[in-house]
Amino acid sequence: MGATPSSSPATGSLFGITPHPLEFDTILDDLLNRAKTLVERDELPGPLASVIDSTGVVIALAADPTESGIAHALLKNWVRDGGLRAEYLASGILIPTFAAPDQEATAVSAHLDSASGASLVVDVPYSVVDGRLSWHEARISEGAHDVFPSA
């Protein structure tokens, strides 16, 4: 299943095809917009995190991309800690993915989790032509359910 990312209306279907909590639309739009800005500035798109706190406010966090592995682990621990303390309604962590270890990022992978128990991974390839990022068809799969405790 796949679709081209864009700002999606609050329809309950990620990119119009996959049922999900509505918070995922907000988090994914935030993560993809921030990643797009970074790529168009010729920077590595992540790791990035976004959460929706218990009051409905989106909180964005970025990490130093030169320490990508360490930064991803720190973001994941930070998000999981807040999830365990019931501080967030939903979370997302976006990391750059690579076709090969010696190549530049060619996609981003957004790991989305909700306090309701939903968990999705959205992999979105992209290309850059003349400094402009173009998203390609997203691949959506079940997530690891590793941020929020099970009910």
PDB file of C-alpha atoms in Angstrom:
ATOM      1  CA  MET A   1       0.000   0.000   0.000  1.00  0.00           C
ATOM      2  CA  GLY A   2       1.277   3.463  -0.689  1.00  0.00           C
ATOM      3  CA  ALA A   3       0.381   7.025  -1.437  1.00  0.00           C
ATOM      4  CA  THR A   4       2.118  10.302  -2.060  1.00  0.00           C
ATOM      5  CA  PRO A   5       2.443  12.296   1.173  1.00  0.00           C
ATOM      6  CA  SER A   6       0.658  15.576   1.495  1.00  0.00           C
ATOM      7  CA  SER A   7      -1.199  17.425   4.182  1.00  0.00           C
ATOM      8  CA  SER A   8      -4.116  15.126   4.757  1.00  0.00           C
ATOM      9  CA  PRO A   9      -7.533  16.216   5.985  1.00  0.00           C
ATOM     10  CA  ALA A  10      -8.734  14.810   9.287  1.00  0.00           C
ATOM     11  CA  THR A  11     -10.450  11.836   7.654  1.00  0.00           C
ATOM     12  CA  GLY A  12      -9.097   9.082   9.876  1.00  0.00           C
ATOM     13  CA  SER A  13      -7.111   7.533   7.008  1.00  0.00           C
ATOM     14  CA  LEU A  14      -3.402   8.124   6.618  1.00  0.00           C
ATOM     15  CA  PHE A  15      -2.948   9.383   3.049  1.00  0.00           C
ATOM     16  CA  GLY A  16      -6.524   8.179   2.522  1.00  0.00           C
ATOM     17  CA  ILE A  17      -5.731   4.456   2.817  1.00  0.00           C
ATOM     18  CA  THR A  18      -4.741   3.317   6.305  1.00  0.00           C
ATOM     19  CA  PRO A  19      -6.992   3.790   9.357  1.00  0.00           C
ATOM     20  CA  HIS A  20      -5.107   5.479  12.183  1.00  0.00           C
ATOM     21  CA  PRO A  21      -5.469   7.947  15.062  1.00  0.00           C
ATOM     22  CA  LEU A  22      -5.976  11.493  13.770  1.00  0.00           C
ATOM     23  CA  GLU A  23      -2.934  12.652  15.763  1.00  0.00           C
ATOM     24  CA  PHE A  24      -0.736  10.797  13.264  1.00  0.00           C
ATOM     25  CA  ASP A  25      -1.703  13.311  10.535  1.00  0.00           C
ATOM     26  CA  THR A  26      -0.460  16.216  12.651  1.00  0.00           C
ATOM     27  CA  ILE A  27       2.757  14.497  13.695  1.00  0.00           C
ATOM     28  CA  LEU A  28       3.584  13.186  10.217  1.00  0.00           C
ATOM     29  CA  ASP A  29       2.934  16.577   8.594  1.00  0.00           C
ATOM     30  CA  ASP A  30       5.227  18.225  11.164  1.00  0.00           C
ATOM     31  CA  LEU A  31       8.003  15.667  10.675  1.00  0.00           C
ATOM     32  CA  LEU A  32       7.824  15.703   6.851  1.00  0.00           C
ATOM     33  CA  ASN A  33       7.746  19.513   6.679  1.00  0.00           C
ATOM     34  CA  ARG A  34      10.798  19.766   8.934  1.00  0.00           C
ATOM     35  CA  ALA A  35      12.626  17.041   6.966  1.00  0.00           C
ATOM     36  CA  LYS A  36      11.824  18.830   3.679  1.00  0.00           C
ATOM     37  CA  THR A  37      13.284  22.081   5.002  1.00  0.00           C
ATOM     38  CA  LEU A  38      16.481  20.319   6.079  1.00  0.00           C
ATOM     39  CA  VAL A  39      16.930  18.443   2.788  1.00  0.00           C
ATOM     40  CA  GLU A  40      16.362  21.605   0.739  1.00  0.00           C
ATOM     41  CA  ARG A  41      19.096  23.297   2.826  1.00  0.00           C
ATOM     42  CA  ASP A  42      21.341  20.331   1.929  1.00  0.00           C
ATOM     43  CA  GLU A  43      21.258  18.964   5.474  1.00  0.00           C
ATOM     44  CA  LEU A  44      20.553  15.450   6.727  1.00  0.00           C
ATOM     45  CA  PRO A  45      16.800  15.051   7.461  1.00  0.00           C
ATOM     46  CA  GLY A  46      16.932  13.914  11.035  1.00  0.00           C
ATOM     47  CA  PRO A  47      16.731  12.345  13.425  1.00  0.00           C
ATOM     48  CA  LEU A  48      13.681  14.374  14.434  1.00  0.00           C
ATOM     49  CA  ALA A  49      10.888  13.799  16.937  1.00  0.00           C
ATOM     50  CA  SER A  50       7.437  15.253  17.468  1.00  0.00           C
ATOM     51  CA  VAL A  51       4.974  14.520  20.231  1.00  0.00           C
ATOM     52  CA  ILE A  52       1.488  15.699  21.047  1.00  0.00           C
ATOM     53  CA  ASP A  53       1.323  16.376  24.763  1.00  0.00           C
ATOM     54  CA  SER A  54      -1.678  15.720  26.979  1.00  0.00           C
ATOM     55  CA  THR A  55      -3.040  19.227  26.242  1.00  0.00           C
ATOM     56  CA  GLY A  56      -2.882  18.710  22.460  1.00  0.00           C
ATOM     57  CA  VAL A  57       0.221  20.844  21.854  1.00  0.00           C
ATOM     58  CA  VAL A  58       2.793  19.638  19.320  1.00  0.00           C
ATOM     59  CA  ILE A  59       6.339  19.619  20.699  1.00  0.00           C
ATOM     60  CA  ALA A  60       9.181  19.284  18.204  1.00  0.00           C
ATOM     61  CA  LEU A  61      12.695  18.080  18.962  1.00  0.00           C
ATOM     62  CA  ALA A  62      15.729  17.663  16.735  1.00  0.00           C
ATOM     63  CA  ALA A  63      19.082  16.044  17.318  1.00  0.00           C
ATOM     64  CA  ASP A  64      22.558  16.503  15.917  1.00  0.00           C
ATOM     65  CA  PRO A  65      22.598  14.551  12.632  1.00  0.00           C
ATOM     66  CA  THR A  66      26.357  14.026  12.858  1.00  0.00           C
ATOM     67  CA  GLU A  67      25.687  11.673  15.770  1.00  0.00           C
ATOM     68  CA  SER A  68      22.703  10.012  14.093  1.00  0.00           C
ATOM     69  CA  GLY A  69      22.784   6.644  15.891  1.00  0.00           C
ATOM     70  CA  ILE A  70      23.278   8.130  19.334  1.00  0.00           C
ATOM     71  CA  ALA A  71      20.758  10.911  18.651  1.00  0.00           C
ATOM     72  CA  HIS A  72      18.122   8.431  17.473  1.00  0.00           C
ATOM     73  CA  ALA A  73      18.566   6.357  20.646  1.00  0.00           C
ATOM     74  CA  LEU A  74      18.325   9.475  22.837  1.00  0.00           C
ATOM     75  CA  LEU A  75      15.171  10.686  21.063  1.00  0.00           C
ATOM     76  CA  LYS A  76      13.586   7.245  21.318  1.00  0.00           C
ATOM     77  CA  ASN A  77      14.357   7.048  25.055  1.00  0.00           C
ATOM     78  CA  TRP A  78      13.029  10.589  25.614  1.00  0.00           C
ATOM     79  CA  VAL A  79       9.786   9.822  23.765  1.00  0.00           C
ATOM     80  CA  ARG A  80       9.338   6.420  25.449  1.00  0.00           C
ATOM     81  CA  ASP A  81       9.922   7.939  28.896  1.00  0.00           C
ATOM     82  CA  GLY A  82       7.181  10.525  28.267  1.00  0.00           C
ATOM     83  CA  GLY A  83       4.882   7.817  26.908  1.00  0.00           C
ATOM     84  CA  LEU A  84       5.366   5.677  30.011  1.00  0.00           C
ATOM     85  CA  ARG A  85       4.532   8.692  32.200  1.00  0.00           C
ATOM     86  CA  ALA A  86       1.362   9.352  30.115  1.00  0.00           C
ATOM     87  CA  GLU A  87       2.605  12.820  29.124  1.00  0.00           C
ATOM     88  CA  TYR A  88       1.846  12.324  25.408  1.00  0.00           C
ATOM     89  CA  LEU A  89      -1.138  11.373  23.297  1.00  0.00           C
ATOM     90  CA  ALA A  90       1.023  10.407  20.302  1.00  0.00           C
ATOM     91  CA  SER A  91       4.614  10.474  19.136  1.00  0.00           C
ATOM     92  CA  GLY A  92       6.699  10.259  16.000  1.00  0.00           C
ATOM     93  CA  ILE A  93      10.386   9.787  15.346  1.00  0.00           C
ATOM     94  CA  LEU A  94      11.768  10.390  11.870  1.00  0.00           C
ATOM     95  CA  ILE A  95      15.138   9.057  10.757  1.00  0.00           C
ATOM     96  CA  PRO A  96      16.919   9.251   7.415  1.00  0.00           C
ATOM     97  CA  THR A  97      17.332   5.939   5.626  1.00  0.00           C
ATOM     98  CA  PHE A  98      19.939   5.006   3.069  1.00  0.00           C
ATOM     99  CA  ALA A  99      20.056   2.791  -0.025  1.00  0.00           C
ATOM    100  CA  ALA A 100      23.653   1.869   0.851  1.00  0.00           C
ATOM    101  CA  PRO A 101      26.007   2.852   3.700  1.00  0.00           C
ATOM    102  CA  ASP A 102      28.132   5.057   1.420  1.00  0.00           C
ATOM    103  CA  GLN A 103      25.192   6.961  -0.132  1.00  0.00           C
ATOM    104  CA  GLU A 104      23.287  10.023   0.979  1.00  0.00           C
ATOM    105  CA  ALA A 105      19.836   9.691   2.522  1.00  0.00           C
ATOM    106  CA  THR A 106      17.258   8.684  -0.060  1.00  0.00           C
ATOM    107  CA  ALA A 107      14.213   8.269   2.187  1.00  0.00           C
ATOM    108  CA  VAL A 108      12.876   9.007   5.624  1.00  0.00           C
ATOM    109  CA  SER A 109      11.234   6.572   8.003  1.00  0.00           C
ATOM    110  CA  ALA A 110       8.641   7.914  10.436  1.00  0.00           C
ATOM    111  CA  HIS A 111       7.800   5.719  13.413  1.00  0.00           C
ATOM    112  CA  LEU A 112       4.393   6.789  14.754  1.00  0.00           C
ATOM    113  CA  ASP A 113       2.881   5.619  18.048  1.00  0.00           C
ATOM    114  CA  SER A 114      -0.313   6.509  19.882  1.00  0.00           C
ATOM    115  CA  ALA A 115      -1.446   6.137  23.477  1.00  0.00           C
ATOM    116  CA  SER A 116      -4.467   4.334  21.978  1.00  0.00           C
ATOM    117  CA  GLY A 117      -2.123   1.479  21.013  1.00  0.00           C
ATOM    118  CA  ALA A 118      -1.775   2.219  17.289  1.00  0.00           C
ATOM    119  CA  SER A 119       1.714   1.997  15.816  1.00  0.00           C
ATOM    120  CA  LEU A 120       2.756   2.568  12.182  1.00  0.00           C
ATOM    121  CA  VAL A 121       5.981   2.983  10.238  1.00  0.00           C
ATOM    122  CA  VAL A 122       5.769   5.251   7.199  1.00  0.00           C
ATOM    123  CA  ASP A 123       8.733   5.010   4.811  1.00  0.00           C
ATOM    124  CA  VAL A 124       8.829   7.871   2.306  1.00  0.00           C
ATOM    125  CA  PRO A 125      11.431   7.922  -0.494  1.00  0.00           C
ATOM    126  CA  TYR A 126      12.363  11.268  -1.989  1.00  0.00           C
ATOM    127  CA  SER A 127      14.446  12.877  -4.681  1.00  0.00           C
ATOM    128  CA  VAL A 128      15.953  16.338  -4.946  1.00  0.00           C
ATOM    129  CA  VAL A 129      16.082  18.124  -8.287  1.00  0.00           C
ATOM    130  CA  ASP A 130      17.406  21.686  -8.553  1.00  0.00           C
ATOM    131  CA  GLY A 131      17.298  22.015  -4.766  1.00  0.00           C
ATOM    132  CA  ARG A 132      13.615  21.045  -4.477  1.00  0.00           C
ATOM    133  CA  LEU A 133      12.496  17.915  -2.656  1.00  0.00           C
ATOM    134  CA  SER A 134       9.857  15.666  -4.190  1.00  0.00           C
ATOM    135  CA  TRP A 135       8.230  12.974  -2.089  1.00  0.00           C
ATOM    136  CA  HIS A 136       7.544   9.603  -3.688  1.00  0.00           C
ATOM    137  CA  GLU A 137       5.078   6.858  -2.856  1.00  0.00           C
ATOM    138  CA  ALA A 138       4.961   6.056   0.852  1.00  0.00           C
ATOM    139  CA  ARG A 139       5.081   2.527   2.208  1.00  0.00           C
ATOM    140  CA  ILE A 140       3.108   1.961   5.393  1.00  0.00           C
ATOM    141  CA  SER A 141       3.587  -0.975   7.749  1.00  0.00           C
ATOM    142  CA  GLU A 142       2.740  -1.995  11.300  1.00  0.00           C
ATOM    143  CA  GLY A 143       4.972  -0.384  13.928  1.00  0.00           C
ATOM    144  CA  ALA A 144       6.739  -1.918  16.908  1.00  0.00           C
ATOM    145  CA  HIS A 145       4.318  -0.605  19.604  1.00  0.00           C
ATOM    146  CA  ASP A 146       7.314   0.309  21.746  1.00  0.00           C
ATOM    147  CA  VAL A 147       6.522   3.814  23.038  1.00  0.00           C
ATOM    148  CA  PHE A 148       3.318   3.491  25.048  1.00  0.00           C
ATOM    149  CA  PRO A 149       2.614   0.734  27.583  1.00  0.00           C
ATOM    150  CA  SER A 150      -0.024  -1.782  26.513  1.00  0.00           C
ATOM    151  CA  ALA A 151      -3.458  -1.370  27.929  1.00  0.00           C
TER     152      ALA A 151
END
